[in-house]
Structure formats: C-alpha cells, structure tokens
Amino acid sequence: MITNTLPHNVSKSISKKQFSKYALPEYLAKHYWWAYLSPTGVKFFDRPFMVNRILWGQYHKIAQDAVNLFSSENELVNTKQKVAGVSCAYGEFFPKLALNNNVEQLFLFDIAPIQLSQMQKKIPAQVLTSKCKLFLSNAEQISLANQSVDSSILFFLLHELPVQARANVLAETIRITKSGGRIIIADYAANRDKHFFNRFKIFNSVFEKLEPFLANFWHCDLNAELLEQAKCQGRKITMISERYYFSRFYRLLEFKVE
Ligand SMILES: C[S@@+](CC[C@H](N)C(=O)[O-])C[C@H]1O[C@@H](n2cnc3c(N)ncnc32)[C@H](O)[C@@H]1O
C-alpha cells in the first residue's frame, strides 16, 4: 500500500488523483523527468540489465554487496533491522533487500508517485504486506520519527542532488537513524582525475550533461559533509567500511552513527 506523507507510523491511503497536489523538486522535474517521471522512461530504465549497463557492468555487484551488509556476519546487524530506503531505485536492489531475513521492516519512500507504483510491482505481494511500508515523502523532509530506523540506505541518490538538497538529505538521513545504527551509501566515488573516464574531457562532459550535479558530487568531501551534519544534531558519524568498484569509479560506504 502506498501511503501519504504523514508523521511517523501514521498512514492513510491516497488515490493517484491526489498525487498531483504534491510538488516535485525543481531539479527532478527539470533534469530528470525523462528518467524518473515519464512512464516511458520508467518502463525503459527500470530493468536490472539496463541499470547494469548504465553503471558499466558494476550494478549487480554493488547491489549484492549492499544487500550483504545485512548478513548476520556484520557485527552491526545484531538485531532484526528496521531499514529506510531514502528514495526508490531502479532494478532489483530494494526487492532483494526486502526478502532479506534480517530486514524486519522496510520503509521505502519517494517524491515521485510513479516510482512508488513501480516499486510496488517489484516486491512480492506477501513481503510487501508483511514488512514494507511505501509512502510519498521528500527525502529533504522525511516523514519518519527521529532515530526510528537501524539502517538508512542512499542508493545512487546523492549525485543527483543540488548542493543544498544534498545537505538536507544527509541531515534527514542522520536524524532518522538510531544511535548505534548505520548509514549505507552507494554512489560515484570521488573524482581524483585518475580514472579513465575522468581523465578525458569528452567523457567528463557526457557524464556532466546527463548528470548536472555529478561534477559537484565528484569533488565534494562527503565525509566532511556527513560529519558537519551530524555535529549540528549533536551526533557522531564514523566510516566503518568502504568498497570501491571499476577502478574506484563507484563506492559503497558504511557509516556508524552515534
Ligand atoms: C535514488 S535515485 C536512484 C538512481 C539510480 N539511477 C538507480 O535507480 O539506481 C532516483 C530516485 O530518487 C528519487 N528522488 C529524487 N529526489 C528525491 C527527493 N528529494 N525525495 C525523494 N525522492 C527523490 C527519484 O524520484 C527517483 O525515484
């Protein structure tokens, strides 16, 4: 069931007609409508092999490694996890995560109704009813209580956000994550001008044309931004694992929040 943006665990069904009154962020409507808002775009892109092509063959590995962070071998997975997916993602990542036995509850939200409908189709009905809560919410103002989840996941969202939206999303992700919990981030790695794609202007230009906020993300200090946002909330954040893919073009990071 897709639910309205209401505080905490309160939920209310809404019809698709009502969706129109929810404003979409300008960056999404202006730069990413073709990928996330157009029904043709959603149909075209939301296929694991397509996402795998876009991520240069690294998608399955990154998605599987991220799911593996929920295995019982991870010392931070000592209780059944309440997990927040900070916006939906194409492909099989969230459906796989929903099936993981250590995931007790999966809160999945997005600002685009079409993305929620799409996600609803991908998660088996029984799993959806028993442990998933899908709702419409802006990641810059998440409709979940403070410290309500054990793990929060940002799966290739940050590079698509303008600077201020990125700061807001990081702040909100920290806010909803419990003390002793984790934030998991899969995204592009920092650009150190060493990767083949970063060394040639033509490749950089293509990436930056399709992803207008990637250049800033490539050069930001993500650790410092997380530390700053945590500090504003009187919290602490420490990186506990990092993995790199495709000669450090992508990364999967795990942070502990206190
Ligand atoms: C998380 S990124 C995922 C990108 C990546 N290409 C993938 O699918 O694996 C794209 C999603 O973020 C959503 N989104 C973007 N900005 C958002 C915001 N401020 N709040 C909630 N969802 C947002 C979009 O609607 C879209 O569903």
Coordinates of N, CA and C in Angstrom, one line a residue, residues 8-248:
H8 N 5.6 9.8 11.2 CA 5.9 8.6 11.8 C 5.2 7.4 11.2
N9 N 4.5 6.6 12.1 CA 3.9 5.4 11.5 C 2.4 5.6 11.1
V10 N 1.9 6.8 11.2 CA 0.6 7.0 10.8 C 0.5 6.9 9.3
S11 N -0.5 6.2 8.7 CA -0.6 6.1 7.3 C -2.0 6.2 6.8
K12 N -2.2 6.7 5.6 CA -3.5 6.9 5.1 C -3.4 6.6 3.6
S13 N -4.3 5.8 3.1 CA -4.3 5.6 1.6 C -4.7 6.8 0.9
I14 N -4.0 7.0 -0.3 CA -4.4 8.1 -1.1 C -4.6 7.6 -2.5
S15 N -5.5 8.3 -3.3 CA -5.7 7.8 -4.6 C -4.7 8.5 -5.5
K16 N -4.5 7.9 -6.7 CA -3.5 8.5 -7.7 C -3.8 9.9 -8.0
K17 N -5.1 10.3 -8.1 CA -5.5 11.6 -8.5 C -5.0 12.7 -7.5
Q18 N -4.9 12.3 -6.2 CA -4.5 13.2 -5.2 C -3.0 13.5 -5.3
F19 N -2.2 12.6 -6.0 CA -0.8 12.8 -6.1 C -0.4 14.1 -6.7
S20 N -1.3 14.6 -7.6 CA -0.9 15.8 -8.4 C -0.7 17.0 -7.5
K21 N -1.2 17.0 -6.3 CA -1.0 18.2 -5.4 C 0.3 18.2 -4.8
Y22 N 1.1 17.2 -4.9 CA 2.4 17.2 -4.3 C 3.5 17.7 -5.2
A23 N 4.2 18.8 -4.7 CA 5.2 19.4 -5.6 C 6.4 18.6 -5.7
L24 N 7.0 18.5 -6.9 CA 8.2 17.8 -7.1 C 9.4 18.8 -7.1
P25 N 10.5 18.4 -6.6 CA 11.7 19.3 -6.5 C 12.0 19.7 -8.0
E26 N 12.4 21.0 -8.1 CA 12.7 21.5 -9.4 C 13.8 20.7 -10.2
Y27 N 14.8 20.3 -9.5 CA 15.9 19.6 -10.1 C 15.4 18.3 -10.8
L28 N 14.4 17.7 -10.1 CA 13.9 16.4 -10.6 C 13.1 16.6 -11.8
A29 N 12.2 17.6 -11.8 CA 11.3 17.9 -12.9 C 12.0 18.4 -14.1
K30 N 13.1 19.2 -13.8 CA 13.8 19.9 -14.9 C 14.9 19.0 -15.6
H31 N 15.6 18.2 -14.7 CA 16.7 17.5 -15.3 C 16.5 16.0 -15.4
Y32 N 15.6 15.5 -14.6 CA 15.5 14.0 -14.6 C 14.1 13.5 -15.0
W33 N 13.2 14.4 -15.5 CA 11.9 13.9 -15.9 C 11.9 12.7 -16.8
W34 N 12.8 12.7 -17.7 CA 12.9 11.6 -18.7 C 13.3 10.3 -18.1
A35 N 14.0 10.3 -17.0 CA 14.4 9.1 -16.3 C 13.5 8.6 -15.3
Y36 N 12.9 9.5 -14.5 CA 12.1 9.1 -13.3 C 10.7 9.4 -13.3
L37 N 10.3 10.4 -14.1 CA 8.9 10.8 -14.1 C 8.0 10.4 -15.3
S38 N 8.7 10.2 -16.4 CA 7.9 9.8 -17.6 C 7.7 8.3 -17.6
P39 N 6.4 7.9 -17.8 CA 6.1 6.5 -17.8 C 7.0 5.7 -18.8
T40 N 7.3 6.3 -19.9 CA 8.1 5.6 -20.9 C 9.5 5.4 -20.4
G41 N 10.0 6.5 -19.7 CA 11.4 6.4 -19.1 C 11.4 5.3 -18.0
V42 N 10.4 5.3 -17.2 CA 10.4 4.3 -16.1 C 10.4 2.9 -16.7
K43 N 9.6 2.7 -17.7 CA 9.5 1.3 -18.3 C 10.8 1.0 -18.9
F44 N 11.4 1.9 -19.6 CA 12.7 1.7 -20.3 C 13.9 1.4 -19.3
F45 N 14.0 2.2 -18.3 CA 15.2 2.2 -17.4 C 15.0 1.1 -16.3
D46 N 13.8 0.9 -15.9 CA 13.7 0.0 -14.7 C 13.8 -1.5 -15.0
R47 N 15.0 -1.8 -15.5 CA 15.3 -3.2 -15.8 C 16.7 -3.5 -15.3
P48 N 17.0 -4.6 -14.5 CA 18.3 -4.8 -14.0 C 19.4 -4.7 -15.1
F49 N 19.2 -5.2 -16.3 CA 20.3 -5.2 -17.3 C 20.5 -3.8 -17.7
M50 N 19.5 -2.9 -17.7 CA 19.6 -1.6 -18.2 C 20.5 -0.8 -17.1
V51 N 20.1 -1.0 -15.8 CA 20.8 -0.3 -14.8 C 22.3 -0.8 -14.8
N52 N 22.5 -2.1 -15.0 CA 23.8 -2.6 -15.1 C 24.6 -2.0 -16.2
R53 N 24.0 -1.7 -17.3 CA 24.7 -1.0 -18.4 C 25.1 0.4 -18.1
I54 N 24.1 1.1 -17.4 CA 24.4 2.5 -17.1 C 25.5 2.5 -16.1
L55 N 25.6 1.5 -15.2 CA 26.7 1.5 -14.2 C 27.9 0.7 -14.7
W56 N 28.1 0.6 -16.0 CA 29.2 -0.1 -16.6 C 29.5 -1.5 -16.1
G57 N 28.4 -2.2 -15.9 CA 28.6 -3.6 -15.5 C 28.8 -3.9 -14.1
Q58 N 28.7 -2.8 -13.3 CA 29.0 -2.9 -11.8 C 27.8 -3.1 -10.9
Y59 N 26.6 -2.9 -11.5 CA 25.4 -2.8 -10.7 C 25.1 -4.0 -9.9
H60 N 25.2 -5.2 -10.5 CA 24.8 -6.4 -9.7 C 25.7 -6.6 -8.5
K61 N 27.0 -6.3 -8.7 CA 28.0 -6.5 -7.7 C 27.7 -5.5 -6.5
I62 N 27.5 -4.2 -6.9 CA 27.3 -3.2 -5.9 C 26.0 -3.5 -5.1
A63 N 25.0 -3.9 -5.9 CA 23.7 -4.2 -5.2 C 23.8 -5.4 -4.3
Q64 N 24.5 -6.4 -4.7 CA 24.6 -7.6 -3.9 C 25.5 -7.3 -2.7
D65 N 26.6 -6.6 -2.9 CA 27.4 -6.2 -1.7 C 26.6 -5.4 -0.7
A66 N 25.8 -4.5 -1.2 CA 25.0 -3.7 -0.3 C 24.0 -4.6 0.5
V67 N 23.4 -5.5 -0.2 CA 22.5 -6.5 0.5 C 23.3 -7.3 1.5
N68 N 24.5 -7.7 1.1 CA 25.3 -8.5 2.1 C 25.7 -7.7 3.4
L69 N 25.6 -6.4 3.3 CA 25.8 -5.7 4.6 C 24.8 -6.0 5.6
F70 N 23.7 -6.7 5.2 CA 22.7 -7.0 6.2 C 22.8 -8.5 6.6
S71 N 23.9 -9.1 6.3 CA 24.0 -10.5 6.7 C 24.4 -10.6 8.2
S72 N 24.1 -11.7 8.8 CA 24.3 -11.8 10.2 C 25.8 -11.7 10.6
E73 N 26.7 -11.9 9.6 CA 28.1 -11.8 9.9 C 28.5 -10.3 10.2
N74 N 27.7 -9.4 9.8 CA 28.1 -8.0 10.1 C 27.7 -7.7 11.5
E75 N 28.8 -7.3 12.3 CA 28.6 -7.1 13.7 C 27.5 -6.1 14.1
L76 N 27.2 -5.2 13.2 CA 26.2 -4.2 13.5 C 24.8 -4.7 13.2
V77 N 24.7 -5.9 12.7 CA 23.3 -6.5 12.4 C 23.0 -7.4 13.6
N78 N 23.0 -6.9 14.8 CA 22.7 -7.7 15.9 C 21.3 -7.8 16.3
T79 N 20.4 -7.0 15.7 CA 19.0 -7.2 15.9 C 18.4 -7.2 14.5
K80 N 17.1 -7.6 14.4 CA 16.4 -7.5 13.2 C 16.3 -6.0 12.8
Q81 N 16.6 -5.7 11.6 CA 16.7 -4.3 11.2 C 15.4 -3.7 10.7
K82 N 15.3 -2.4 11.2 CA 14.3 -1.5 10.6 C 15.1 -0.7 9.6
V83 N 14.7 -0.7 8.3 CA 15.6 -0.1 7.3 C 14.8 1.0 6.6
A84 N 15.4 2.1 6.3 CA 14.8 3.1 5.4 C 15.6 3.2 4.1
G85 N 14.8 3.1 3.0 CA 15.4 3.3 1.7 C 15.1 4.8 1.4
V86 N 16.1 5.6 1.4 CA 15.9 7.0 1.2 C 15.8 7.3 -0.3
S87 N 14.6 7.1 -0.8 CA 14.1 7.1 -2.2 C 14.3 5.8 -2.9
C88 N 13.4 5.6 -3.8 CA 13.4 4.3 -4.6 C 14.6 4.2 -5.5
A89 N 14.9 3.1 -6.1 CA 15.9 2.9 -7.1 C 15.5 1.9 -8.1
Y90 N 16.0 2.0 -9.3 CA 15.7 1.1 -10.3 C 16.4 -0.3 -10.1
G91 N 15.8 -1.3 -10.7 CA 16.5 -2.6 -10.6 C 16.0 -3.4 -9.4
E92 N 16.9 -4.4 -9.0 CA 16.4 -5.4 -8.1 C 16.9 -5.1 -6.6
F93 N 17.6 -4.0 -6.4 CA 18.2 -3.9 -5.1 C 17.2 -3.9 -3.9
F94 N 16.2 -3.0 -4.0 CA 15.2 -3.0 -2.8 C 14.4 -4.2 -2.8
P95 N 13.9 -4.8 -3.9 CA 13.2 -6.0 -3.8 C 14.0 -7.1 -3.1
K96 N 15.3 -7.2 -3.5 CA 16.2 -8.2 -2.8 C 16.3 -7.9 -1.3
L97 N 16.5 -6.7 -1.0 CA 16.7 -6.3 0.4 C 15.4 -6.7 1.2
A98 N 14.3 -6.4 0.6 CA 13.0 -6.7 1.3 C 12.9 -8.2 1.6
L99 N 13.6 -9.1 0.8 CA 13.5 -10.5 1.0 C 14.5 -11.0 2.1
N100 N 15.4 -10.1 2.5 CA 16.5 -10.5 3.4 C 15.8 -10.8 4.8
N101 N 16.2 -11.9 5.4 CA 15.6 -12.3 6.7 C 16.0 -11.3 7.8
N102 N 17.1 -10.6 7.7 CA 17.5 -9.7 8.8 C 16.8 -8.4 8.7
V103 N 16.0 -8.2 7.6 CA 15.3 -6.9 7.5 C 13.9 -7.2 8.0
E104 N 13.6 -6.6 9.1 CA 12.3 -6.8 9.7 C 11.2 -5.9 9.1
Q105 N 11.6 -4.7 8.8 CA 10.7 -3.7 8.2 C 11.5 -2.8 7.3
L106 N 10.9 -2.6 6.1 CA 11.5 -1.7 5.1 C 10.6 -0.5 4.8
F107 N 11.1 0.7 5.2 CA 10.3 1.9 4.9 C 10.9 2.4 3.6
L108 N 10.1 2.5 2.6 CA 10.6 3.0 1.3 C 9.7 4.1 0.8
F109 N 10.4 5.2 0.5 CA 9.6 6.4 0.1 C 10.3 7.0 -1.1
D110 N 9.5 7.9 -1.8 CA 10.0 8.6 -2.9 C 9.1 9.8 -3.1
I111 N 9.6 10.8 -3.8 CA 8.9 12.0 -4.1 C 8.0 11.9 -5.3
A112 N 8.3 10.8 -6.1 CA 7.6 10.6 -7.4 C 6.6 9.5 -7.2
P113 N 5.3 9.7 -7.3 CA 4.3 8.6 -7.2 C 4.6 7.5 -8.1
I114 N 5.0 7.8 -9.4 CA 5.2 6.7 -10.3 C 6.3 5.7 -9.9
Q115 N 7.3 6.3 -9.1 CA 8.3 5.4 -8.6 C 7.8 4.4 -7.5
L116 N 6.9 4.9 -6.7 CA 6.3 4.1 -5.7 C 5.4 3.0 -6.3
S117 N 4.7 3.4 -7.3 CA 3.8 2.4 -8.0 C 4.7 1.3 -8.6
Q118 N 5.8 1.7 -9.2 CA 6.7 0.8 -9.9 C 7.4 -0.1 -8.8
M119 N 7.8 0.4 -7.7 CA 8.4 -0.4 -6.6 C 7.4 -1.4 -6.1
Q120 N 6.2 -1.0 -6.0 CA 5.1 -1.9 -5.5 C 4.9 -3.1 -6.4
K121 N 5.2 -2.9 -7.7 CA 5.0 -4.1 -8.6 C 6.2 -5.0 -8.5
K122 N 7.3 -4.5 -8.0 CA 8.6 -5.4 -8.0 C 8.7 -6.2 -6.7
I123 N 8.1 -5.8 -5.7 CA 8.2 -6.6 -4.4 C 7.1 -7.6 -4.3
P124 N 7.4 -8.9 -4.0 CA 6.3 -9.9 -3.9 C 5.2 -9.4 -2.9
A125 N 4.0 -9.6 -3.3 CA 2.8 -9.1 -2.6 C 2.9 -9.5 -1.1
Q126 N 3.3 -10.7 -0.8 CA 3.2 -11.1 0.6 C 4.3 -10.4 1.4
V127 N 5.5 -10.2 0.8 CA 6.5 -9.5 1.5 C 6.2 -8.0 1.7
L128 N 5.5 -7.5 0.6 CA 5.1 -6.1 0.7 C 4.1 -5.8 1.8
T129 N 3.2 -6.7 2.0 CA 2.2 -6.6 3.1 C 2.8 -6.8 4.4
S130 N 3.7 -7.8 4.5 CA 4.1 -8.2 5.8 C 5.2 -7.2 6.4
K131 N 6.1 -6.7 5.5 CA 7.1 -5.9 6.1 C 7.5 -4.6 5.4
C132 N 6.8 -4.2 4.3 CA 7.2 -3.0 3.7 C 6.2 -1.9 3.9
K133 N 6.7 -0.7 4.0 CA 5.8 0.5 4.1 C 6.2 1.5 3.0
L134 N 5.4 1.7 2.0 CA 5.8 2.6 0.9 C 5.0 3.9 1.1
F135 N 5.7 5.0 1.0 CA 5.0 6.2 1.2 C 5.6 7.4 0.4
L136 N 4.8 8.4 0.2 CA 5.2 9.5 -0.6 C 5.9 10.5 0.4
S137 N 7.2 10.8 0.1 CA 7.8 11.8 1.0 C 9.0 12.4 0.3
N138 N 9.3 13.6 0.7 CA 10.6 14.2 0.2 C 11.7 13.8 1.1
A139 N 12.8 13.4 0.5 CA 14.0 13.0 1.3 C 14.6 14.2 2.0
E140 N 14.2 15.4 1.7 CA 14.7 16.5 2.4 C 13.9 16.8 3.6
Q141 N 12.8 16.1 3.8 CA 12.0 16.3 5.0 C 11.2 14.9 5.2
I142 N 11.9 14.0 5.7 CA 11.4 12.6 5.7 C 10.3 12.4 6.8
S143 N 9.3 11.8 6.3 CA 8.1 11.5 7.3 C 8.4 10.3 8.2
L144 N 9.5 10.4 8.9 CA 9.8 9.3 9.9 C 10.3 10.0 11.1
A145 N 10.0 9.4 12.3 CA 10.4 10.0 13.5 C 12.0 10.0 13.7
N146 N 12.5 10.8 14.6 CA 13.9 10.8 14.9 C 14.3 9.4 15.3
Q147 N 15.5 9.0 14.9 CA 16.1 7.7 15.3 C 15.1 6.6 15.3
S148 N 14.4 6.4 14.2 CA 13.4 5.3 14.1 C 13.9 4.1 13.3
V149 N 15.0 4.2 12.7 CA 15.5 3.0 11.9 C 16.9 2.6 12.3
D150 N 17.2 1.3 12.1 CA 18.6 0.8 12.4 C 19.5 1.2 11.3
S151 N 19.0 1.1 10.0 CA 19.9 1.4 8.9 C 19.1 2.3 7.9
S152 N 19.9 3.2 7.3 CA 19.3 4.0 6.2 C 20.2 3.8 5.0
I153 N 19.6 3.7 3.8 CA 20.4 3.5 2.6 C 20.1 4.6 1.6
L154 N 21.2 5.1 1.1 CA 21.1 6.1 0.0 C 21.7 5.4 -1.3
F155 N 20.9 4.9 -2.1 CA 21.4 4.1 -3.3 C 21.4 5.0 -4.5
F156 N 22.6 5.5 -4.9 CA 22.8 6.4 -6.1 C 21.8 7.6 -6.1
L157 N 21.5 8.1 -4.9 CA 20.7 9.3 -4.9 C 21.6 10.6 -4.9
L158 N 22.6 10.6 -4.0 CA 23.3 11.8 -3.7 C 23.9 12.6 -4.9
H159 N 24.4 11.9 -5.9 CA 25.0 12.5 -7.1 C 23.9 13.3 -7.9
E160 N 22.7 13.0 -7.7 CA 21.6 13.6 -8.5 C 21.0 14.8 -7.8
L161 N 21.6 15.2 -6.7 CA 21.0 16.3 -5.9 C 21.9 17.6 -6.0
P162 N 21.2 18.8 -6.1 CA 22.0 20.0 -6.0 C 22.6 20.1 -4.5
V163 N 23.5 21.0 -4.3 CA 24.3 21.0 -3.1 C 23.4 21.1 -1.8
Q164 N 22.4 22.1 -1.9 CA 21.6 22.3 -0.7 C 20.7 21.1 -0.4
A165 N 20.2 20.5 -1.5 CA 19.3 19.3 -1.3 C 20.2 18.2 -0.7
R166 N 21.4 18.1 -1.2 CA 22.3 17.0 -0.7 C 22.5 17.2 0.9
A167 N 22.7 18.4 1.3 CA 22.9 18.7 2.7 C 21.7 18.4 3.5
N168 N 20.5 18.7 2.9 CA 19.2 18.5 3.6 C 19.0 17.0 3.7
V169 N 19.3 16.2 2.7 CA 19.0 14.8 2.7 C 20.0 14.1 3.6
L170 N 21.2 14.5 3.7 CA 22.2 13.9 4.6 C 21.7 14.2 6.1
A171 N 21.3 15.4 6.3 CA 20.8 15.8 7.7 C 19.6 14.9 8.1
E172 N 18.7 14.8 7.2 CA 17.5 14.0 7.4 C 17.8 12.5 7.6
T173 N 18.8 12.0 6.8 CA 19.1 10.6 6.9 C 19.8 10.3 8.3
I174 N 20.6 11.3 8.8 CA 21.2 11.1 10.1 C 20.1 11.2 11.2
R175 N 19.2 12.1 11.0 CA 18.1 12.3 12.0 C 17.3 11.0 12.2
I176 N 17.0 10.3 11.2 CA 16.1 9.2 11.3 C 16.8 7.9 11.7
T177 N 18.2 8.0 11.7 CA 18.9 6.7 12.0 C 19.3 6.7 13.5
K178 N 19.0 5.5 14.1 CA 19.2 5.3 15.6 C 20.7 5.5 15.9
S179 N 20.9 5.8 17.2 CA 22.3 5.8 17.7 C 22.7 4.3 17.7
G180 N 23.9 4.1 17.2 CA 24.4 2.7 17.1 C 24.0 2.1 15.7
G181 N 23.2 2.9 14.9 CA 22.7 2.4 13.6 C 23.7 2.8 12.5
R182 N 23.3 2.5 11.3 CA 24.2 2.7 10.1 C 23.6 3.5 9.0
I183 N 24.4 4.2 8.3 CA 24.0 4.8 7.0 C 24.9 4.1 5.9
I184 N 24.2 3.6 4.9 CA 24.9 3.0 3.8 C 24.7 3.8 2.6
I185 N 25.8 4.1 1.9 CA 25.8 4.9 0.7 C 26.4 4.2 -0.5
A186 N 25.7 4.0 -1.5 CA 26.3 3.5 -2.8 C 26.2 4.7 -3.8
D187 N 27.3 5.0 -4.4 CA 27.3 6.1 -5.3 C 28.6 6.2 -6.1
Y188 N 28.7 7.3 -6.9 CA 30.0 7.5 -7.6 C 31.1 7.8 -6.5
A189 N 32.3 7.4 -6.8 CA 33.4 7.7 -5.9 C 33.9 9.1 -6.2
A190 N 34.8 9.6 -5.4 CA 35.3 11.0 -5.6 C 36.2 11.0 -6.9
N191 N 36.1 12.1 -7.6 CA 36.9 12.2 -8.8 C 38.3 12.7 -8.5
R192 N 39.3 11.8 -8.7 CA 40.7 12.2 -8.4 C 41.5 12.4 -9.7
D193 N 40.7 12.5 -10.8 CA 41.3 12.7 -12.1 C 42.2 11.5 -12.5
K194 N 41.9 10.3 -11.9 CA 42.8 9.2 -12.2 C 42.0 8.2 -13.1
H195 N 40.7 8.1 -12.9 CA 40.0 7.1 -13.7 C 40.0 7.5 -15.2
F196 N 40.0 6.5 -16.0 CA 40.0 6.7 -17.5 C 38.9 7.7 -17.8
F197 N 37.7 7.6 -17.3 CA 36.6 8.5 -17.7 C 36.8 9.9 -17.2
N198 N 37.5 10.0 -16.1 CA 37.8 11.4 -15.6 C 38.9 12.1 -16.2
R199 N 39.8 11.3 -16.9 CA 41.0 12.0 -17.4 C 40.7 12.6 -18.8
F200 N 39.6 12.1 -19.4 CA 39.3 12.7 -20.8 C 38.1 13.6 -20.7
K201 N 38.3 14.8 -21.2 CA 37.2 15.8 -21.1 C 35.9 15.4 -21.8
I202 N 36.1 14.7 -22.9 CA 34.8 14.2 -23.6 C 33.9 13.4 -22.7
F203 N 34.6 12.4 -22.0 CA 33.8 11.6 -21.1 C 33.2 12.4 -20.0
N204 N 34.0 13.2 -19.4 CA 33.5 14.1 -18.3 C 32.3 14.9 -18.7
S205 N 32.4 15.5 -20.0 CA 31.3 16.3 -20.5 C 30.0 15.5 -20.7
V206 N 30.2 14.3 -21.2 CA 29.0 13.4 -21.4 C 28.3 13.2 -20.0
F207 N 29.1 12.7 -19.0 CA 28.6 12.5 -17.7 C 27.9 13.7 -17.1
E208 N 28.6 14.8 -17.3 CA 28.0 16.0 -16.7 C 26.8 16.6 -17.4
K209 N 26.7 16.3 -18.7 CA 25.5 16.7 -19.4 C 24.3 15.9 -18.9
L210 N 24.5 14.6 -18.7 CA 23.4 13.8 -18.3 C 23.1 13.9 -16.8
E211 N 24.1 14.2 -16.1 CA 24.0 14.3 -14.6 C 24.5 15.7 -14.2
P212 N 23.7 16.7 -14.2 CA 24.2 18.1 -14.0 C 24.8 18.3 -12.6
F213 N 24.5 17.5 -11.6 CA 25.0 17.7 -10.2 C 26.2 16.8 -9.9
L214 N 26.5 16.0 -10.8 CA 27.6 15.0 -10.6 C 29.0 15.6 -10.3
A215 N 29.2 16.7 -11.1 CA 30.6 17.3 -11.0 C 30.8 17.8 -9.6
N216 N 29.8 18.4 -9.0 CA 29.9 18.9 -7.6 C 30.1 17.7 -6.7
F217 N 29.3 16.7 -6.9 CA 29.4 15.5 -6.0 C 30.8 14.8 -6.1
W218 N 31.3 14.8 -7.4 CA 32.6 14.2 -7.6 C 33.7 14.9 -6.8
H219 N 33.5 16.2 -6.6 CA 34.6 16.9 -5.9 C 34.3 17.3 -4.5
C220 N 33.1 16.9 -4.0 CA 32.8 17.3 -2.6 C 33.5 16.3 -1.6
D221 N 33.6 16.8 -0.4 CA 34.2 15.9 0.7 C 33.0 15.3 1.4
L222 N 32.6 14.1 1.0 CA 31.3 13.5 1.6 C 31.5 13.3 3.1
N223 N 32.6 12.8 3.5 CA 32.9 12.5 4.9 C 32.7 13.8 5.7
A224 N 33.3 14.9 5.2 CA 33.2 16.2 5.9 C 31.8 16.6 6.0
E225 N 31.0 16.5 4.9 CA 29.6 16.9 4.9 C 28.8 16.1 5.9
L226 N 29.1 14.8 6.0 CA 28.4 14.0 7.0 C 28.7 14.4 8.4
L227 N 30.0 14.6 8.6 CA 30.4 15.0 10.0 C 29.8 16.3 10.4
E228 N 29.7 17.2 9.4 CA 29.2 18.5 9.8 C 27.7 18.4 10.1
Q229 N 27.0 17.6 9.3 CA 25.5 17.5 9.5 C 25.3 16.7 10.9
A230 N 26.1 15.7 11.2 CA 26.0 15.0 12.4 C 26.2 15.9 13.6
K231 N 27.3 16.8 13.5 CA 27.6 17.7 14.5 C 26.5 18.6 14.9
C232 N 25.8 19.1 13.8 CA 24.7 20.1 14.0 C 23.6 19.4 14.9
Q233 N 23.5 18.1 14.8 CA 22.5 17.4 15.6 C 23.1 16.8 16.9
G234 N 24.3 17.1 17.2 CA 25.0 16.6 18.4 C 25.2 15.1 18.3
R235 N 25.4 14.7 17.1 CA 25.7 13.2 16.8 C 27.1 13.0 16.3
K236 N 27.5 11.7 16.2 CA 28.8 11.4 15.7 C 28.6 10.4 14.5
I237 N 29.5 10.5 13.5 CA 29.4 9.5 12.5 C 30.8 9.1 12.1
T238 N 31.0 7.8 11.9 CA 32.3 7.2 11.6 C 32.2 6.2 10.5
M239 N 33.1 6.3 9.5 CA 33.1 5.3 8.4 C 33.6 4.0 9.0
I240 N 32.8 2.9 8.7 CA 33.3 1.6 9.2 C 33.7 0.6 8.1
S241 N 33.2 0.9 6.9 CA 33.7 0.0 5.8 C 33.6 0.8 4.4
E242 N 34.4 0.5 3.5 CA 34.4 1.1 2.2 C 34.8 0.1 1.1
R243 N 34.1 0.1 0.0 CA 34.5 -0.7 -1.1 C 34.4 0.1 -2.3
Y244 N 35.3 -0.2 -3.2 CA 35.4 0.5 -4.5 C 35.2 -0.4 -5.7
Y245 N 34.7 0.1 -6.8 CA 34.4 -0.7 -8.0 C 34.9 0.0 -9.2
F246 N 35.2 -0.8 -10.2 CA 35.5 -0.2 -11.5 C 36.7 0.8 -11.4
S247 N 37.8 0.4 -10.8 CA 38.9 1.2 -10.6 C 38.6 2.5 -9.9
R248 N 37.8 2.4 -8.8 CA 37.4 3.5 -7.9 C 36.5 4.5 -8.6

